Amino acid sequence: MIIRIIALRLGIYCMLGLYDKIITLIKARKTAKITDPTEEEIKFTEIYDNHSWAGGEETRSGSGSTLNSTQNTVPLLQKFISDYRIRTLVDVGCGDGLWILKIIPLLKRYQGHDVVAELIEKNKIRAKERGLRGVSYSVLNPVHETPKKADAILFRDVAIHLPNELIIKSFSNFVASGSKYLITTNFPNEPETSKFYERLNGQVRIGKYRRVDYSKEPFLLPDPIFRIQDNEINPDGLMAGKHKNRELAVYRLDQIKDRVKELLDSLDG
């Protein structure tokens, strides 16, 4: 029965022109608890192939991953890594990883993960061409798989594209990894006049966009131990663009593990 279901799905993927992508994904996944591609993997691969997110010629990972969008973020993240003695970093949803190249030299080990297999293969080639040491890339789906233990897990601009239950499952796997810190995109103090306010923490289809504030329902996480401004700056050094209140919120995973378990249990209930 299982074989029939997989065969049927592969037939559908073939008709959609995704067969080769799916086979590449299956081969690329090393830690798979699942062999049939998930909805997240199929959707984000489709977004990547169609260049659906803004980013121009620089990146297919969205406008938030351009060098201009991260020029304010990089020195602040570098300071956090130095001050908190982060030596190993797991980057979940690494994308094409261009901006993170400015962070990697501070680390002993960097592990980049994404669900788009073709992107991961390209990252491997670039890392080899650049002679990067202590750097590796592999396919990993945080909803279903647990990353390796690290000093910190970076989960930047990923949760904003996931339904709440998939965020919770990802956080549960981050806790299970035994890692120390989680660094994740957060939108605190969203103005009520903002066009994004009504959908804050609302449900969203995989790959679509809405903002997340972890201090509010349904998450109700404690205050982060550290906040890193993650917004664009204009030539005058002032905050600009639509992400003025975007930050990277840093949580100790042992600080939020009990709340994450409550959230996970509520899904089962």
Short mmCIF file of C-alpha atoms in Angstrom, two decimals:
data_model
loop_
_atom_site.label_atom_id
_atom_site.label_comp_id
_atom_site.label_asym_id
_atom_site.label_seq_id
_atom_site.Cartn_x
_atom_site.Cartn_y
_atom_site.Cartn_z
CA MET A 1 0.00 0.00 0.00
CA ILE A 2 2.80 2.40 0.94
CA ILE A 3 4.62 1.65 -2.32
CA ARG A 4 1.42 2.41 -4.27
CA ILE A 5 1.02 5.76 -2.52
CA ILE A 6 4.64 6.74 -3.21
CA ALA A 7 4.32 5.65 -6.85
CA LEU A 8 1.12 7.69 -7.23
CA ARG A 9 2.78 10.78 -5.76
CA LEU A 10 5.82 10.42 -7.98
CA GLY A 11 3.47 10.17 -10.95
CA ILE A 12 1.83 13.44 -9.93
CA TYR A 13 5.23 15.10 -9.44
CA CYS A 14 6.26 13.92 -12.90
CA MET A 15 3.19 15.51 -14.47
CA LEU A 16 4.01 18.74 -12.65
CA GLY A 17 7.57 18.71 -14.00
CA LEU A 18 9.02 18.18 -10.52
CA TYR A 19 10.12 14.56 -10.81
CA ASP A 20 13.86 15.27 -11.27
CA LYS A 21 13.80 17.79 -8.40
CA ILE A 22 12.16 15.29 -6.06
CA ILE A 23 14.61 12.51 -6.94
CA THR A 24 17.49 14.94 -6.28
CA LEU A 25 15.94 15.81 -2.93
CA ILE A 26 15.60 12.18 -1.88
CA LYS A 27 19.23 11.48 -2.78
CA ALA A 28 20.48 14.62 -1.04
CA ARG A 29 18.76 14.05 2.29
CA LYS A 30 21.18 12.29 4.62
CA THR A 31 19.31 12.17 7.93
CA ALA A 32 15.89 11.35 6.57
CA LYS A 33 13.24 9.89 8.83
CA ILE A 34 11.03 10.15 5.76
CA THR A 35 11.67 9.17 2.16
CA ASP A 36 8.67 10.76 0.48
CA PRO A 37 9.17 14.54 -0.01
CA THR A 38 7.08 16.71 2.28
CA GLU A 39 4.81 19.58 1.35
CA GLU A 40 7.39 22.05 2.71
CA GLU A 41 10.13 20.67 0.50
CA ILE A 42 7.99 20.63 -2.62
CA LYS A 43 6.67 24.18 -2.06
CA PHE A 44 10.03 25.80 -1.28
CA THR A 45 11.65 24.01 -4.21
CA GLU A 46 8.92 25.42 -6.45
CA ILE A 47 9.52 28.93 -5.05
CA TYR A 48 13.26 28.56 -5.67
CA ASP A 49 12.81 27.25 -9.22
CA ASN A 50 10.37 30.02 -10.13
CA HIS A 51 12.43 32.77 -8.49
CA SER A 52 9.18 33.75 -6.72
CA TRP A 53 10.74 35.90 -3.98
CA ALA A 54 12.23 39.32 -4.68
CA GLY A 55 16.00 39.49 -4.56
CA GLY A 56 16.96 40.36 -8.10
CA GLU A 57 19.97 38.73 -9.69
CA GLU A 58 21.80 38.66 -6.36
CA THR A 59 19.78 35.98 -4.61
CA ARG A 60 16.80 33.65 -4.97
CA SER A 61 16.33 33.61 -1.19
CA GLY A 62 14.30 36.81 -1.02
CA SER A 63 14.96 40.50 -0.54
CA GLY A 64 15.85 39.98 3.12
CA SER A 65 18.91 37.99 2.06
CA THR A 66 20.58 40.66 -0.04
CA LEU A 67 23.83 42.24 1.12
CA ASN A 68 22.09 45.61 1.42
CA SER A 69 19.33 44.18 3.61
CA THR A 70 21.85 42.58 5.96
CA GLN A 71 24.51 45.29 6.20
CA ASN A 72 23.06 46.45 9.52
CA THR A 73 22.52 42.90 10.78
CA VAL A 74 25.98 41.50 10.11
CA PRO A 75 28.06 43.61 12.57
CA LEU A 76 25.44 43.15 15.30
CA LEU A 77 25.35 39.39 14.79
CA GLN A 78 29.16 39.34 14.72
CA LYS A 79 29.18 41.11 18.10
CA PHE A 80 26.72 38.61 19.57
CA ILE A 81 28.81 35.69 18.32
CA SER A 82 31.94 37.20 19.83
CA ASP A 83 30.38 38.24 23.15
CA TYR A 84 28.58 34.92 23.68
CA ARG A 85 31.51 32.83 22.41
CA ILE A 86 29.56 31.09 19.67
CA ARG A 87 31.91 28.66 17.94
CA THR A 88 29.43 26.39 16.17
CA LEU A 89 26.37 27.58 14.25
CA VAL A 90 23.62 25.62 12.54
CA ASP A 91 21.82 27.76 9.97
CA VAL A 92 18.37 26.28 9.28
CA GLY A 93 16.89 27.77 6.13
CA CYS A 94 20.31 29.00 4.98
CA GLY A 95 19.20 29.85 1.44
CA ASP A 96 22.05 30.62 -0.91
CA GLY A 97 24.02 31.93 2.07
CA LEU A 98 25.75 34.92 0.51
CA TRP A 99 25.42 37.33 3.44
CA ILE A 100 26.42 34.71 6.03
CA LEU A 101 29.89 34.50 4.47
CA LYS A 102 30.79 37.52 6.62
CA ILE A 103 29.89 35.54 9.75
CA ILE A 104 31.58 32.22 8.93
CA PRO A 105 35.18 33.35 9.63
CA LEU A 106 34.24 33.83 13.31
CA LEU A 107 33.17 30.19 13.65
CA LYS A 108 34.89 26.88 14.13
CA ARG A 109 32.01 25.02 12.44
CA TYR A 110 29.15 26.21 10.26
CA GLN A 111 26.41 23.84 9.08
CA GLY A 112 23.94 25.20 6.53
CA HIS A 113 20.60 23.45 6.03
CA ASP A 114 17.78 23.97 3.58
CA VAL A 115 14.97 21.88 2.10
CA VAL A 116 15.88 22.83 -1.50
CA ALA A 117 18.29 20.16 -2.68
CA GLU A 118 19.57 21.98 -5.76
CA LEU A 119 20.40 25.05 -3.68
CA ILE A 120 22.34 22.92 -1.18
CA GLU A 121 24.37 21.33 -3.98
CA LYS A 122 25.26 24.78 -5.33
CA ASN A 123 26.28 25.92 -1.84
CA LYS A 124 28.61 22.93 -1.55
CA ILE A 125 30.29 23.86 -4.83
CA ARG A 126 30.70 27.51 -3.79
CA ALA A 127 32.16 26.52 -0.42
CA LYS A 128 34.70 24.27 -2.12
CA GLU A 129 35.61 26.96 -4.65
CA ARG A 130 36.14 29.48 -1.84
CA GLY A 131 38.21 27.02 0.17
CA LEU A 132 35.98 27.41 3.23
CA ARG A 133 37.00 25.22 6.16
CA GLY A 134 34.66 23.90 8.81
CA VAL A 135 31.72 24.57 6.48
CA SER A 136 29.21 21.98 5.32
CA TYR A 137 25.75 21.93 3.78
CA SER A 138 23.02 19.33 3.77
CA VAL A 139 19.29 18.97 3.21
CA LEU A 140 17.33 19.06 6.45
CA ASN A 141 13.66 19.74 7.14
CA PRO A 142 13.36 21.14 10.69
CA VAL A 143 9.67 20.20 10.90
CA HIS A 144 10.59 16.50 10.77
CA GLU A 145 14.31 16.30 11.56
CA THR A 146 16.59 17.31 14.40
CA PRO A 147 19.77 19.23 13.54
CA LYS A 148 23.11 18.46 15.14
CA LYS A 149 23.96 20.07 18.45
CA ALA A 150 25.56 23.50 18.15
CA ASP A 151 26.20 26.58 20.25
CA ALA A 152 23.42 28.33 18.33
CA ILE A 153 20.76 27.65 15.73
CA LEU A 154 19.95 30.46 13.29
CA PHE A 155 16.35 30.39 11.98
CA ARG A 156 16.19 33.65 10.06
CA ASP A 157 13.24 34.55 7.82
CA VAL A 158 11.85 31.00 7.84
CA ALA A 159 9.04 30.93 10.42
CA ILE A 160 7.34 33.87 8.69
CA HIS A 161 6.59 31.45 5.84
CA LEU A 162 5.35 28.54 7.97
CA PRO A 163 2.00 27.74 9.63
CA ASN A 164 2.15 28.02 13.41
CA GLU A 165 2.06 24.26 14.00
CA LEU A 166 5.14 23.80 11.79
CA ILE A 167 6.98 26.52 13.71
CA ILE A 168 6.19 24.70 16.95
CA LYS A 169 7.40 21.36 15.56
CA SER A 170 10.61 23.00 14.35
CA PHE A 171 11.23 24.59 17.75
CA SER A 172 10.66 21.20 19.38
CA ASN A 173 13.36 19.68 17.18
CA PHE A 174 15.69 22.56 18.02
CA VAL A 175 15.19 21.86 21.73
CA ALA A 176 15.82 18.15 21.09
CA SER A 177 19.14 18.96 19.41
CA GLY A 178 20.67 19.98 22.75
CA SER A 179 21.84 23.27 21.27
CA LYS A 180 22.22 26.29 23.55
CA TYR A 181 20.70 29.26 21.72
CA LEU A 182 18.01 29.88 19.12
CA ILE A 183 18.29 33.00 16.97
CA THR A 184 15.04 33.62 15.12
CA THR A 185 13.20 36.37 13.26
CA ASN A 186 10.73 38.31 15.39
CA PHE A 187 8.52 41.38 14.89
CA PRO A 188 7.93 42.94 18.33
CA ASN A 189 5.65 45.93 18.82
CA GLU A 190 3.99 45.73 15.42
CA PRO A 191 2.05 49.01 15.05
CA GLU A 192 -1.73 48.61 15.00
CA THR A 193 -1.73 50.87 11.95
CA SER A 194 0.52 48.45 10.06
CA LYS A 195 -1.03 46.48 7.21
CA PHE A 196 0.60 43.40 8.76
CA TYR A 197 -0.96 43.84 12.21
CA GLU A 198 -4.24 41.97 11.64
CA ARG A 199 -2.42 38.87 10.38
CA LEU A 200 0.27 38.91 13.08
CA ASN A 201 0.78 35.29 14.25
CA GLY A 202 -2.12 34.28 12.02
CA GLN A 203 -2.22 31.10 10.03
CA VAL A 204 -0.50 31.08 6.65
CA ARG A 205 -0.02 28.62 3.82
CA ILE A 206 3.47 27.23 3.41
CA GLY A 207 5.62 29.70 1.52
CA LYS A 208 3.31 32.68 2.05
CA TYR A 209 4.13 35.59 4.37
CA ARG A 210 2.93 36.96 7.68
CA ARG A 211 4.79 38.36 10.65
CA VAL A 212 5.48 36.62 13.93
CA ASP A 213 5.74 38.06 17.45
CA TYR A 214 6.68 35.29 19.89
CA SER A 215 5.53 37.28 22.93
CA LYS A 216 1.91 37.02 21.78
CA GLU A 217 -0.63 34.21 21.32
CA PRO A 218 -0.31 31.41 20.53
CA PHE A 219 3.42 31.30 21.38
CA LEU A 220 3.73 33.38 24.58
CA LEU A 221 7.48 32.84 24.85
CA PRO A 222 9.44 34.66 27.55
CA ASP A 223 11.45 37.73 26.61
CA PRO A 224 14.55 36.94 24.55
CA ILE A 225 17.87 37.29 26.33
CA PHE A 226 19.27 39.37 23.49
CA ARG A 227 17.86 41.29 20.53
CA ILE A 228 19.67 41.96 17.26
CA GLN A 229 18.23 44.63 14.97
CA ASP A 230 17.62 43.05 11.58
CA ASN A 231 16.49 45.83 9.29
CA GLU A 232 17.62 47.67 6.22
CA ILE A 233 19.49 50.96 6.54
CA ASN A 234 19.61 53.81 4.05
CA PRO A 235 22.81 55.63 2.96
CA ASP A 236 22.45 57.99 5.96
CA GLY A 237 22.58 55.08 8.37
CA LEU A 238 18.90 55.33 9.34
CA MET A 239 16.49 52.42 9.45
CA ALA A 240 14.54 52.11 6.25
CA GLY A 241 12.22 49.83 4.33
CA LYS A 242 9.25 47.79 5.52
CA HIS A 243 11.18 45.86 8.20
CA LYS A 244 11.86 48.65 10.71
CA ASN A 245 10.84 46.52 13.71
CA ARG A 246 12.33 43.23 12.52
CA GLU A 247 14.83 41.69 14.89
CA LEU A 248 16.67 38.47 15.53
CA ALA A 249 15.44 37.38 18.95
CA VAL A 250 17.89 35.21 20.88
CA TYR A 251 16.47 32.61 23.27
CA ARG A 252 18.19 30.07 25.43
CA LEU A 253 16.60 26.82 24.35
CA ASP A 254 16.49 25.56 27.93
CA GLN A 255 14.61 28.79 28.73
CA ILE A 256 11.78 28.01 26.30
CA LYS A 257 11.75 24.19 26.28
CA ASP A 258 8.84 23.85 28.74
CA ARG A 259 6.69 26.30 26.81
CA VAL A 260 7.58 24.59 23.52
CA LYS A 261 6.52 21.26 25.01
CA GLU A 262 3.20 22.76 26.09
CA LEU A 263 2.65 24.07 22.57
CA LEU A 264 3.56 20.72 21.04
CA ASP A 265 1.22 18.87 23.42
CA SER A 266 -1.58 21.26 22.46
CA LEU A 267 -1.19 20.19 18.83
CA ASP A 268 -1.69 16.56 19.80
CA GLY A 269 -4.68 17.51 21.93
#
